[in-house]
XYZ file of C-alpha atoms in Angstrom:
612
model
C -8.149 -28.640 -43.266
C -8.390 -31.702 -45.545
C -5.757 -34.029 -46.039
C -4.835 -33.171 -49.111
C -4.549 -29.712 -48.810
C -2.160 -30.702 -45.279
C -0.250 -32.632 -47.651
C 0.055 -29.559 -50.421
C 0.748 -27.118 -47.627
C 4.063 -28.856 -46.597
C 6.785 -26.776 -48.309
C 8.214 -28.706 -52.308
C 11.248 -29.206 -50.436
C 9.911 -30.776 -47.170
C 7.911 -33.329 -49.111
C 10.769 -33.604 -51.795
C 12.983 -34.627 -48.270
C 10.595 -37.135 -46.740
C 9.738 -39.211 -50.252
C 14.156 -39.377 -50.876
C 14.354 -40.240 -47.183
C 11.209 -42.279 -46.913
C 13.132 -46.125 -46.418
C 14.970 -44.201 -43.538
C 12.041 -42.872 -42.079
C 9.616 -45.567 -41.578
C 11.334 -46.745 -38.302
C 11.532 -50.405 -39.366
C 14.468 -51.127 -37.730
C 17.004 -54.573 -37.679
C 14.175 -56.014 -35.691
C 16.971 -59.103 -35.001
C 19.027 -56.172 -33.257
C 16.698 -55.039 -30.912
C 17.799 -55.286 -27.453
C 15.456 -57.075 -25.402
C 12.677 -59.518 -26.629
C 10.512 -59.683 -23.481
C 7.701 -62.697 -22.873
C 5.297 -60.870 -25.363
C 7.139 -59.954 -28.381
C 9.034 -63.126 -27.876
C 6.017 -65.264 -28.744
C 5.061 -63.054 -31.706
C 8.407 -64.140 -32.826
C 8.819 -68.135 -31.959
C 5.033 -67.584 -34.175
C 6.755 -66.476 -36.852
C 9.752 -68.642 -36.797
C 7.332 -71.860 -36.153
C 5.408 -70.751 -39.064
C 8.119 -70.621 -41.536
C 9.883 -73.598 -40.402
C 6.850 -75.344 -40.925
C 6.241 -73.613 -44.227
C 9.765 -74.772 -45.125
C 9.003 -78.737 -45.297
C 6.131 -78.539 -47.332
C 5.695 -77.521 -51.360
C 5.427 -74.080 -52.545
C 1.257 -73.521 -53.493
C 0.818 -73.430 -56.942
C -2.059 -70.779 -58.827
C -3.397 -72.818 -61.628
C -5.410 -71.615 -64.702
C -8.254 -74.322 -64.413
C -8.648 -72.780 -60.638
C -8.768 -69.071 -61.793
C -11.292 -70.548 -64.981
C -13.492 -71.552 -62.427
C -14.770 -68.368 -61.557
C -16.241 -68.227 -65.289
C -17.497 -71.884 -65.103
C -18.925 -72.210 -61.708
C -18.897 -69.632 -59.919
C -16.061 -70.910 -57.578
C -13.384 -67.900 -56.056
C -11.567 -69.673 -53.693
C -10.330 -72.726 -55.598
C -7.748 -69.616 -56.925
C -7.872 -66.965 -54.400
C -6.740 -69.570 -51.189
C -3.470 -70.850 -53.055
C -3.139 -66.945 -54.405
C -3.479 -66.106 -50.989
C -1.349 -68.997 -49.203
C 1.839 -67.970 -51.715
C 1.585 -64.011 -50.188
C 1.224 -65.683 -46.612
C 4.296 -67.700 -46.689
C 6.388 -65.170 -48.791
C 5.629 -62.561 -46.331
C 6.012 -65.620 -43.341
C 9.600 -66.309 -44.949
C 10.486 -62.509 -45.228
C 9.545 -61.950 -41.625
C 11.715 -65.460 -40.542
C 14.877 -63.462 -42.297
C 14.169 -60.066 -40.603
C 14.026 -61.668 -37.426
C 16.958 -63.783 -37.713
C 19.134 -62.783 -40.720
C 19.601 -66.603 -41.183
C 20.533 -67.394 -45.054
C 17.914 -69.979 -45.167
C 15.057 -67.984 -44.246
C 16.197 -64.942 -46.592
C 16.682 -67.907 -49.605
C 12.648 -69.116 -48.641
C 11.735 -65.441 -49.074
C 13.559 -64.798 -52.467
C 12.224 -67.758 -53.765
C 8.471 -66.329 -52.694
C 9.097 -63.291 -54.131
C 10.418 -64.550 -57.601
C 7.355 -67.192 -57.808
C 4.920 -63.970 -57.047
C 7.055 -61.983 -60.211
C 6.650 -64.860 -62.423
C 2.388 -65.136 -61.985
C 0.976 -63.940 -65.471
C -1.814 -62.151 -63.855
C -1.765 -60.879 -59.867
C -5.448 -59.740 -60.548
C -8.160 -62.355 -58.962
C -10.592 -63.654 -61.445
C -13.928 -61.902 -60.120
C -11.758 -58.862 -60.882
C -10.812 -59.635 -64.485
C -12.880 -57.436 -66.660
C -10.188 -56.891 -69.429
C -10.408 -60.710 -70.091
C -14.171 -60.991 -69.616
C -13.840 -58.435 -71.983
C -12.113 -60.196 -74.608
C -14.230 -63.681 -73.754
C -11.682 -65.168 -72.468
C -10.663 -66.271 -69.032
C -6.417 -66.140 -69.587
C -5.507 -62.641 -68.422
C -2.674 -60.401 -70.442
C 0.148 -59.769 -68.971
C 0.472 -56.446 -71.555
C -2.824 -55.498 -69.780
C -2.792 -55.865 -66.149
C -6.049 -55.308 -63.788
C -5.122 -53.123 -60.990
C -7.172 -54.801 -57.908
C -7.088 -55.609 -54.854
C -4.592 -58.579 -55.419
C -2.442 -56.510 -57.752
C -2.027 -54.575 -54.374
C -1.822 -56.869 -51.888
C 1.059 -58.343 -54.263
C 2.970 -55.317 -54.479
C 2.658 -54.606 -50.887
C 4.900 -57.447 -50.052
C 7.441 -56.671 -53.138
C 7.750 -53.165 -51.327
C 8.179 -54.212 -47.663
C 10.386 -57.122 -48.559
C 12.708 -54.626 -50.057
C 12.977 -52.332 -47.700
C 13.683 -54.599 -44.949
C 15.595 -57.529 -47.326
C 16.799 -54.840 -49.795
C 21.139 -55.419 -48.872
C 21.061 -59.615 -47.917
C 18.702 -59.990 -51.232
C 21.637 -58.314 -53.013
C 23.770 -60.448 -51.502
C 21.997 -64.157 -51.550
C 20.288 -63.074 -55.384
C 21.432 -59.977 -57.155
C 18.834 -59.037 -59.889
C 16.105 -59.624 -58.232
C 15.193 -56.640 -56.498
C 15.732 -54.882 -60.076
C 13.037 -57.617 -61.310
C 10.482 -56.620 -58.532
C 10.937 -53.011 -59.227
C 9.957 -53.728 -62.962
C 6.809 -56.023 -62.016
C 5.701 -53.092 -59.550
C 6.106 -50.459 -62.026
C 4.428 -52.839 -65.087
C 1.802 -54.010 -63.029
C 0.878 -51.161 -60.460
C 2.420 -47.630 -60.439
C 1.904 -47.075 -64.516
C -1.177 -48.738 -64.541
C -2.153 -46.059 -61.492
C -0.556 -43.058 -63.208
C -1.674 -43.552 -66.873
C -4.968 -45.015 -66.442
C -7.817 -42.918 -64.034
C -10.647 -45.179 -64.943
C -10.408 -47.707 -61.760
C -13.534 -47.959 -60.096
C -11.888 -47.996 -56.755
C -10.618 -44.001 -57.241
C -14.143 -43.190 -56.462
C -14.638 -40.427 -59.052
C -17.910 -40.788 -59.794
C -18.533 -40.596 -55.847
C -18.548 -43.802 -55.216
C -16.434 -45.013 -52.786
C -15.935 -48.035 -50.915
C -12.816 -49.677 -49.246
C -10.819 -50.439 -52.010
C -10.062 -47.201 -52.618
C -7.850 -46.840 -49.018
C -7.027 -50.772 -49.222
C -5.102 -50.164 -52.973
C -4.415 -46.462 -52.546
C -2.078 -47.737 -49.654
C -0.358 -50.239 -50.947
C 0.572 -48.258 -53.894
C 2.060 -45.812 -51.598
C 4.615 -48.467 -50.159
C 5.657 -49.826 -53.662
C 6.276 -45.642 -54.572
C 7.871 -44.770 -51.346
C 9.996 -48.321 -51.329
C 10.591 -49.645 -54.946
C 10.614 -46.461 -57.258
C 13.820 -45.215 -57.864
C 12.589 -42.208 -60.309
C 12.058 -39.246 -57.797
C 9.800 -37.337 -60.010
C 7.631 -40.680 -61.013
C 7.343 -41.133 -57.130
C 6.713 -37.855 -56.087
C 3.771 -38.043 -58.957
C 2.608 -41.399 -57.437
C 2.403 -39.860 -53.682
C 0.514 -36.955 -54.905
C -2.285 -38.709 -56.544
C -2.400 -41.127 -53.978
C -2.875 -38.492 -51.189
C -5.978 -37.388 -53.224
C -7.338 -40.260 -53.632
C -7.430 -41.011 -49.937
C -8.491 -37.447 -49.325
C -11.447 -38.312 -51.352
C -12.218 -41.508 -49.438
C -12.039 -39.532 -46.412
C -14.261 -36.863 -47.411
C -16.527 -39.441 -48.163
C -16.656 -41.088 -45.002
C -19.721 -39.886 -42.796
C -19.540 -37.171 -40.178
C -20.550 -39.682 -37.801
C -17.818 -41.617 -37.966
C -19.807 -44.849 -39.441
C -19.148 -47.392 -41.740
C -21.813 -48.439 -43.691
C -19.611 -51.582 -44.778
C -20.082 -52.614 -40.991
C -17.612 -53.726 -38.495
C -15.629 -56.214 -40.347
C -14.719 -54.318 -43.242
C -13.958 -51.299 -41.056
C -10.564 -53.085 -40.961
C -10.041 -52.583 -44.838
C -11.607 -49.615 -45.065
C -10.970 -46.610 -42.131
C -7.776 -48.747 -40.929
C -6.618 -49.306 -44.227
C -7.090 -45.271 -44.328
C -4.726 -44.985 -41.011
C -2.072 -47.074 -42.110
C -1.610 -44.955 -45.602
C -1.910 -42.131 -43.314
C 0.803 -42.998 -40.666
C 3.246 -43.958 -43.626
C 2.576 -40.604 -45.029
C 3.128 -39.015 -41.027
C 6.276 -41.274 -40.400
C 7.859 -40.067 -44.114
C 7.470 -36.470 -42.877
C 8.853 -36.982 -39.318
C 5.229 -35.880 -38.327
C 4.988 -32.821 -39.805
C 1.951 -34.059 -41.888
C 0.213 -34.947 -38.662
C -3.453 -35.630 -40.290
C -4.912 -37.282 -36.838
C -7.393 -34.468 -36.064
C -9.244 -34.154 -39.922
C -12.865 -34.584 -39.902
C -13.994 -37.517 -39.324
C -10.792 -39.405 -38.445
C -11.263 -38.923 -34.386
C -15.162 -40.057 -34.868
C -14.061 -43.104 -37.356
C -11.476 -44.154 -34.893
C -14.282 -44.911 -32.387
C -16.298 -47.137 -34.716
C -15.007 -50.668 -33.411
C -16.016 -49.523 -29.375
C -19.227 -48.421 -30.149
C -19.963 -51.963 -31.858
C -18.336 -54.208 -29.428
C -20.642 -56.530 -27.720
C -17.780 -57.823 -25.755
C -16.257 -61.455 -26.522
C -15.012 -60.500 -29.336
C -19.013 -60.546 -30.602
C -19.920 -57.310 -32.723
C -22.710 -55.542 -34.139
C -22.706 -56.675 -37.962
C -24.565 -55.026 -40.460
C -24.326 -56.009 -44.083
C -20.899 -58.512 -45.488
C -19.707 -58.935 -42.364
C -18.803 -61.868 -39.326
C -20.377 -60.971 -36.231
C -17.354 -62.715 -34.683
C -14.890 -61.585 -36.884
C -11.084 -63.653 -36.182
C -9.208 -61.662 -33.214
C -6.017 -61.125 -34.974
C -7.078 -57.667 -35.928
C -4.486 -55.510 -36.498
C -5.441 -53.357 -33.290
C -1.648 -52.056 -32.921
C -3.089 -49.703 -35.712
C -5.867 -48.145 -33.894
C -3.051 -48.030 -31.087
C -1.133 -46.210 -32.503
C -4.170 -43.952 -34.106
C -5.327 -43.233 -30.486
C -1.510 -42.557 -29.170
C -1.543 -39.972 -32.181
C -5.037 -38.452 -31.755
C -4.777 -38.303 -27.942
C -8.208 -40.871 -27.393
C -7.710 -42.960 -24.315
C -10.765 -44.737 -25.276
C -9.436 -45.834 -28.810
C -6.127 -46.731 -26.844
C -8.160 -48.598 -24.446
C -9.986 -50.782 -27.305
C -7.319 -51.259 -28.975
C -4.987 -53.055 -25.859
C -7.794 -54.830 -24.516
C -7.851 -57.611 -26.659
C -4.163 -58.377 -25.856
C -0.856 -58.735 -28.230
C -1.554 -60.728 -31.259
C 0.218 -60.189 -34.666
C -2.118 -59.025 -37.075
C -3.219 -61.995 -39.268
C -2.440 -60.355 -43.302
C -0.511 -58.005 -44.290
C 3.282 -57.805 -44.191
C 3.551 -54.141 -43.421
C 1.663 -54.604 -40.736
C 2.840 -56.954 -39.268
C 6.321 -55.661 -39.798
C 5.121 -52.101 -37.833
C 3.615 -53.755 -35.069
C 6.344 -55.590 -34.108
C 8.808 -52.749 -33.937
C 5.914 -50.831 -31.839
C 7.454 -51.074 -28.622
C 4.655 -48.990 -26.983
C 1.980 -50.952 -28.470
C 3.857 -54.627 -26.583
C 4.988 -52.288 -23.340
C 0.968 -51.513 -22.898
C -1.015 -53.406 -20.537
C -4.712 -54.630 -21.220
C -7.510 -53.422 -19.126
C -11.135 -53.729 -19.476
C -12.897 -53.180 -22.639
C -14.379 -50.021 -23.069
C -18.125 -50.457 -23.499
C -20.236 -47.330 -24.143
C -23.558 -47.314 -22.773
C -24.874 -45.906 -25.674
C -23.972 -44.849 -29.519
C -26.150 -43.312 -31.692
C -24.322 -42.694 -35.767
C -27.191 -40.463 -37.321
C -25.433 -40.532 -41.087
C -25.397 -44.020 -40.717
C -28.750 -44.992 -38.807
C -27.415 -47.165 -36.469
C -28.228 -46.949 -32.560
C -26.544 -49.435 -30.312
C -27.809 -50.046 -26.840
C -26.870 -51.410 -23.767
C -28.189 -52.432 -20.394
C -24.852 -51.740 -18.499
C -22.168 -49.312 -19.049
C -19.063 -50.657 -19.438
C -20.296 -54.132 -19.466
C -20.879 -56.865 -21.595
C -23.368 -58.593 -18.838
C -27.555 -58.522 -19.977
C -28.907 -57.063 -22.671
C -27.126 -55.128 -25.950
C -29.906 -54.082 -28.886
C -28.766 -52.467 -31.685
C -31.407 -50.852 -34.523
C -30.474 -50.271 -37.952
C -32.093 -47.797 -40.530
C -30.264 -46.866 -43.745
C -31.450 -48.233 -47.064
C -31.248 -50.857 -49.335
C -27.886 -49.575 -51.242
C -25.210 -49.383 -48.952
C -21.653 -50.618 -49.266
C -22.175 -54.908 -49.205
C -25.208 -54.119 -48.499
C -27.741 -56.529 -47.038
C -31.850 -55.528 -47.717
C -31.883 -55.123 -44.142
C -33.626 -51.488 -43.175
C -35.002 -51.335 -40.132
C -33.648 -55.201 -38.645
C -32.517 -55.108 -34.804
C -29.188 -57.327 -33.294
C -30.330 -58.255 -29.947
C -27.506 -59.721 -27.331
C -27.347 -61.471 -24.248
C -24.361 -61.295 -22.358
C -22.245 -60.422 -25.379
C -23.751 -63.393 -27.535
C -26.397 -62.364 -30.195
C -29.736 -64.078 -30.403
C -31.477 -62.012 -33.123
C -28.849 -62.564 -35.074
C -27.625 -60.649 -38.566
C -26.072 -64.171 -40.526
C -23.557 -61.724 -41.883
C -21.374 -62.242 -44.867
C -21.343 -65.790 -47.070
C -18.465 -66.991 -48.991
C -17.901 -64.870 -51.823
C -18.848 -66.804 -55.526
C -19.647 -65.620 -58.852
C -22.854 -64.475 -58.048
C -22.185 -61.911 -54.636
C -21.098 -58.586 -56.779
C -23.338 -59.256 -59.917
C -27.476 -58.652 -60.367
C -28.097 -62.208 -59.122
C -26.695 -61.364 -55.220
C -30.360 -61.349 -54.222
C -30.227 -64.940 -54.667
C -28.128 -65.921 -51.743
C -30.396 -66.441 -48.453
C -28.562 -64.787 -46.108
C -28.731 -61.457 -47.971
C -32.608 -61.343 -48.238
C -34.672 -59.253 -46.365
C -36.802 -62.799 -45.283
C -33.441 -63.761 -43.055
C -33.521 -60.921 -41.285
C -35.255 -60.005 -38.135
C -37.700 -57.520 -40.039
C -41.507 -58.436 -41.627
C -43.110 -59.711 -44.668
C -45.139 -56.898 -45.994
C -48.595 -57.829 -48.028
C -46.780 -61.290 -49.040
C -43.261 -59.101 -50.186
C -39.591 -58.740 -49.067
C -37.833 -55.615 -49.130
C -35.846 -54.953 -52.491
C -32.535 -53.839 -53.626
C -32.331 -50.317 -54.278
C -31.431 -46.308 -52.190
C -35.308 -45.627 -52.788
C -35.971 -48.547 -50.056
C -35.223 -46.593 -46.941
C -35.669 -45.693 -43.381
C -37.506 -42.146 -42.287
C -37.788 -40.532 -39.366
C -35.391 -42.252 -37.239
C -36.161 -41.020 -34.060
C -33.592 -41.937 -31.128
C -35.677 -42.213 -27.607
C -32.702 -41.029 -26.112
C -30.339 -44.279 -24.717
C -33.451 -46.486 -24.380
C -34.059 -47.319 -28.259
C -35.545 -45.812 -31.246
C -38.678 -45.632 -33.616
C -38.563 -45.717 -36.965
C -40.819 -45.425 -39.938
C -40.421 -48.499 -42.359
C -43.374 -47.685 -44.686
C -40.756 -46.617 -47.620
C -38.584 -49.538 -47.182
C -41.327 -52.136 -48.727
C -43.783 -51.790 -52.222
C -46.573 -51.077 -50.130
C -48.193 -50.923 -46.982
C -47.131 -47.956 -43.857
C -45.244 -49.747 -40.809
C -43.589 -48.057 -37.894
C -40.954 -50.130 -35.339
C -40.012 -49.406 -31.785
C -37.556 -51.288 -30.125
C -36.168 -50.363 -26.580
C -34.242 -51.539 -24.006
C -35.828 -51.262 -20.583
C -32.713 -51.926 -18.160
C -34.580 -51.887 -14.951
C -36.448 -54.680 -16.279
C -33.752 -56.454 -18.292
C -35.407 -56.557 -21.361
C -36.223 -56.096 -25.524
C -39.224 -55.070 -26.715
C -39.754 -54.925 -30.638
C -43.183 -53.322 -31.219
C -44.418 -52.966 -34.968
C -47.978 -51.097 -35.451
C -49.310 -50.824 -39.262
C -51.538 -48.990 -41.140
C -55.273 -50.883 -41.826
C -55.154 -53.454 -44.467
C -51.537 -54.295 -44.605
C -50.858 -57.584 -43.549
C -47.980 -58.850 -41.615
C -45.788 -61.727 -41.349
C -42.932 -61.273 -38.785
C -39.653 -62.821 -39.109
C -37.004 -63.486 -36.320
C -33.467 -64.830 -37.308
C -32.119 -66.517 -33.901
C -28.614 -68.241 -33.072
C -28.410 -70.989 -30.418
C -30.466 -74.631 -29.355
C -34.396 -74.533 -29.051
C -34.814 -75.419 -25.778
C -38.133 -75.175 -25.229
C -41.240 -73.831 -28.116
C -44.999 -73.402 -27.089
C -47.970 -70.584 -27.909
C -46.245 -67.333 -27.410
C -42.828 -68.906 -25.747
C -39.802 -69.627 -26.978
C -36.650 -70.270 -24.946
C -33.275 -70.396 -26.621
C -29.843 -71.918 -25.270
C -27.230 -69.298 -26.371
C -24.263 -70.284 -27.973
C -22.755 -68.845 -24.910
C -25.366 -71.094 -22.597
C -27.404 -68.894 -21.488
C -31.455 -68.572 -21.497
C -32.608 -65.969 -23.495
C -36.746 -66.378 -23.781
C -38.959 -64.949 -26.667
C -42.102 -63.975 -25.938
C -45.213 -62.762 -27.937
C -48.830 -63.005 -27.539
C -49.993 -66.363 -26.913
C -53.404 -66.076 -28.759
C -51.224 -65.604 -32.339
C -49.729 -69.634 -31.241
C -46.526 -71.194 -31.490
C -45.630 -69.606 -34.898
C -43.575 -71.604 -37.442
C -39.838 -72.231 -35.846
C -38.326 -73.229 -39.235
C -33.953 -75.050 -38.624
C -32.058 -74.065 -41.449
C -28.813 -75.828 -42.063
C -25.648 -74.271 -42.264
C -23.058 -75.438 -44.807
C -20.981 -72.504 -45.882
C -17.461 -72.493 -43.551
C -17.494 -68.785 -43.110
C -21.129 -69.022 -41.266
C -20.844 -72.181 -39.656
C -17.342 -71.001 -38.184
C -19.837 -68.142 -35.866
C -23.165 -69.691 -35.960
C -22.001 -73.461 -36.302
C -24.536 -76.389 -38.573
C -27.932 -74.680 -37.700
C -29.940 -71.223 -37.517
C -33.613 -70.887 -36.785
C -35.980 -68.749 -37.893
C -39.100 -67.829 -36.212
C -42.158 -67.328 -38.388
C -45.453 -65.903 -37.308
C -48.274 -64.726 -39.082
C -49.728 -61.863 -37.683
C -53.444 -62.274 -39.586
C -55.574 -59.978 -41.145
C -57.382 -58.309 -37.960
C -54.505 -57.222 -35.924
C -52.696 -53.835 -36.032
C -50.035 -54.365 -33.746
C -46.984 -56.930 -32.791
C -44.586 -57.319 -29.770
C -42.565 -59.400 -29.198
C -39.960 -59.689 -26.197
C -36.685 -60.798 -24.757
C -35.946 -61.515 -21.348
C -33.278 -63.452 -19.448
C -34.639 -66.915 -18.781
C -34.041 -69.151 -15.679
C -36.318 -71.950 -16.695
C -36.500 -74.202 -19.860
């Protein structure tokens, strides 16, 4: 049974009950009233408290119109997005600060947050803006707002701040909780209701993670800050079909062709709308065991590397930060009855979730989720997502120690997609060395038909060939076939339809006796190949057929190929955006080397070194 028709099967009265009752459902409770703060949620809270008190002695950001103009001009996001985003972070800081300790100063830091949020003429970012690109014109109209992703992470802290500030807000600044019920109905529920065109429904059958990511936020400004039962029970409903829709999107598999990172605002985005929806109807909605949520909840184990190093395919860090928000998929496996997905999810130990002010409002009234202790990580020994194309390997179960490989097929269209079919991740000891760079900092330029132009989205930076002098292209028609897993030890795969011309198969296994990777291409007769290698960590040592590589853990890893096709070209490429250098630091390498015109096959492999 779908979602949707779990939600329409619940009796008119039993859902009329749970969206009147919905503020006294949640199970946000007084969290200054709970009885005992032990040693771990007492340092979630001197965080919080630190935080705002520092917040507290400096100037409120500001968003300015020649920031959000610079989107149009150069290209430029952040220079509007980071103060946009610093004014949510300390509003929801400052509303956390009062929770905690009902203290008038923290609640007046929190109204003032909330007021400057009300009085921003657009909460839409810029890259979002079509109605003003539209009109030419960069100022956004507040008679026409863009419902986006910051339109909903907006109202998502309007919502929460009233339900847990709703009585000392009416005390410290009567009218404003009226005022941020107006700017969530102006700006987000009618906008929802009256207008179905937004991308992010997916009704064209497209769907990606905005459609979870908004679809839940709306759901907490309904449930929280509409007052009109029959305009909230109208909200709900569409909102439960529009994640039922994401959901029945999602592959059978339980991948995410968005890759690890955005997993988080995706499928967990998904579970949080879902739990709200569950804790509203004291659990009588209970959606835990739809297909695919018990296979999507296993996603983030089956791409740990350990280290907090994951397999990343397309937009993505391959060291994403740590402050996930893995009470979530706590809770998700306490609700589903996975011990593995509870297992990932405490192993990383207690750490507030970094956004988000639901979240981190739920997690820290999860007692279980602070009670649980950590154990070891739960590394499969294999995982294999057919719908996806995506086979991850490694040379010890349950371990991060030697060799991981993962092998990715798919085609040139995904979600964020990078023109990647058919590139390999190989890891030693939890730290890549065949590295995917993962996702740049977002400009004018990432969304629109010039993203091929960034580096680190181009086939040529990924650990895959030149073909006859050509990249792979942009495009579903670029594709893996016959994706053939050789059981736990690898795969082969048939990469002739991912390039213009020429036929090309790839094996790559690991052999664990021998602790090693072996990449193996073999191509048709007159195709010509140039192989690529994308490689994280210090050169150590570079001669005919050799390489050796200091890790950025410090280990040897050593690169091997035939010594008659030479040293190949080992090209340093700096490193200057913040989001890359932050996991691969100033410098990447690439490994060039021309296969010539007489050969038919390539190998190359990776073994542990003990020698430089």
């Amino acid at each position: 049974m779908s979602i949707a028709h779990r939600w329409h099967a619940l009796t008119p009265a039993i859902r009329s009950a749970a969206l009147d009752s919905a503020r006294d459902r949640v199970g946000v409770p007084e969290l200054r009233d709970r009885a005992v703060w032990d040693s771990r949620t007492a340092s979630a809270r001197a965080e919080i408290l630190a935080r705002a008190d520092a917040d507290r002695g400096k100037p409120w950001p500001h968003t300015l119109l020649s920031d959000f103009a610079r989107y149009w001009r150069d290209g430029v996001r952040t220079a509007y997005e980071g103060p946009a985003g610093e004014l949510r972070q300390r509003t929801s800081t400052a509303v956390l600060a009062a929770v905690l300790t009902a203290d008038e100063q923290y609640v007046d830091e929190a109204a003032d947050g909330l007021l400057l949020l009300c009085e921003q003429t657009t909460w839409c970012w810029a890259a979002h803006e079509s109605f003003a690109t539209g009109r030419q014109e960069v100022v956004a109209d507040p008679a026409q707002p863009y419902l986006d992703l910051g339109a909903a992470e907006t109202v998502e802290i309007l919502a929460w701040a009233d339900l847990v500030l709703g009585p000392a807000l009416d005390e410290r600044v009567p009218g404003l909780r009226r005022r941020l019920r107006e700017e969530a109905r102006r700006r987000v529920l009618r906008p929802f209701v009256d207008d179905r065109r937004w991308h992010w429904l997916g009704l064209d059958g497209h769907l990606h993670n905005w459609n979870p990511w908004i679809h839940g936020h709306i759901l907490a400004a309904a449930l929280f800050l509409e007052t009109d039962p029959v305009a909230r029970a109208q909200v709900v409903d569409l909102v439960v079909d529009g994640l039922d829709r994401y959901l029945r999107a999602l592959p059978a598999d339980g991948g995410c062709d968005e890759g690890y990172a955005y997993w988080w605002n995706g499928p967990a985005r998904l579970a949080s709308a879902l739990e709200l929806l569950d804790r509203v109807t004291q659990g009588g909605f209970d959606p835990w065991h739809c297909d695919p949520l018990p296979e999507v909840a296993r996603y983030p184990q089956r791409m740990a590397l350990g280290d907090d190093w994951y397999v990343n395919v397309g937009d993505g860090p391959a060291r994403p930060s740590p402050q996930q928000p893995w009470d979530v998929l706590h809770r998700w496996g306490r609700r589903s009855g996975d011990a593995a997905v509870v297992a990932q999810a405490v192993a990383h130990g207690k750490r507030l979730p970094a956004f988000g002010l639901g979240r981190a409002l739920l997690a820290l009234a999860d007692d279980e989720w602070w009670q649980a202790e950590p154990g070891p990580l739960p590394l499969p020994r294999w995982s294999w997502l057919p719908d996806v194309q995506l086979l991850v390997t490694r040379q010890y179960d349950g371990s991060a120690e030697g060799w991981a490989l993962a092998v990715k097929g798919g085609h040139n269209d995904e979600n964020h997609n990078h023109n990647d079919v058919g590139t390999v991740i190989a890891a030693l000891d939890a730290t890549p060395v065949l590295i995917d760079l993962g996702q740049p900092t977002y400009t004018a330029i990432s969304f629109s038909d010039r993203r091929y132009e960034q580096w680190v989205v181009r086939s040529e930076w990924h650990n895959v060939p030149v073909v006859d002098g050509k990249q792979q292209e942009p495009g579903r028609q670029w594709r893996a076939t016959d994706f053939a897993v050789r059981g736990d030890a690898g795969a082969e795969v048939d990469l002739s339809d991912a390039y213009p011309t020429g036929q090309l198969r790839r094996v790559a296994t690991l052999d664990r006796g021998e602790g090693s990777v072996r990449i193996v291409d073999s191509w048709a007769a007159e195709t010509e190949l140039t192989e690529h290698f994308v490689i994280a960590g210090r050169p150590v040592s570079h001669e005919a057929g050799r390489l050796v590589i200091e890790t950025l853990s410090g280990g040897l890893a050593e690169l091997g190929w035939e010594a008659g096709l030479g040293t190949g070209l080992l090209e340093t490429q700096a490193v200057d955006d913040d989001l890359l250098t932050d996991v691969w630091g100033p410098a990447v390498h690439r490994l060039i080397i021309d296969v010539g015109a007489d050969r038919r096959t390539f190998e190359l492999t990776l073994t542990r070194s003990t020698r430089d």
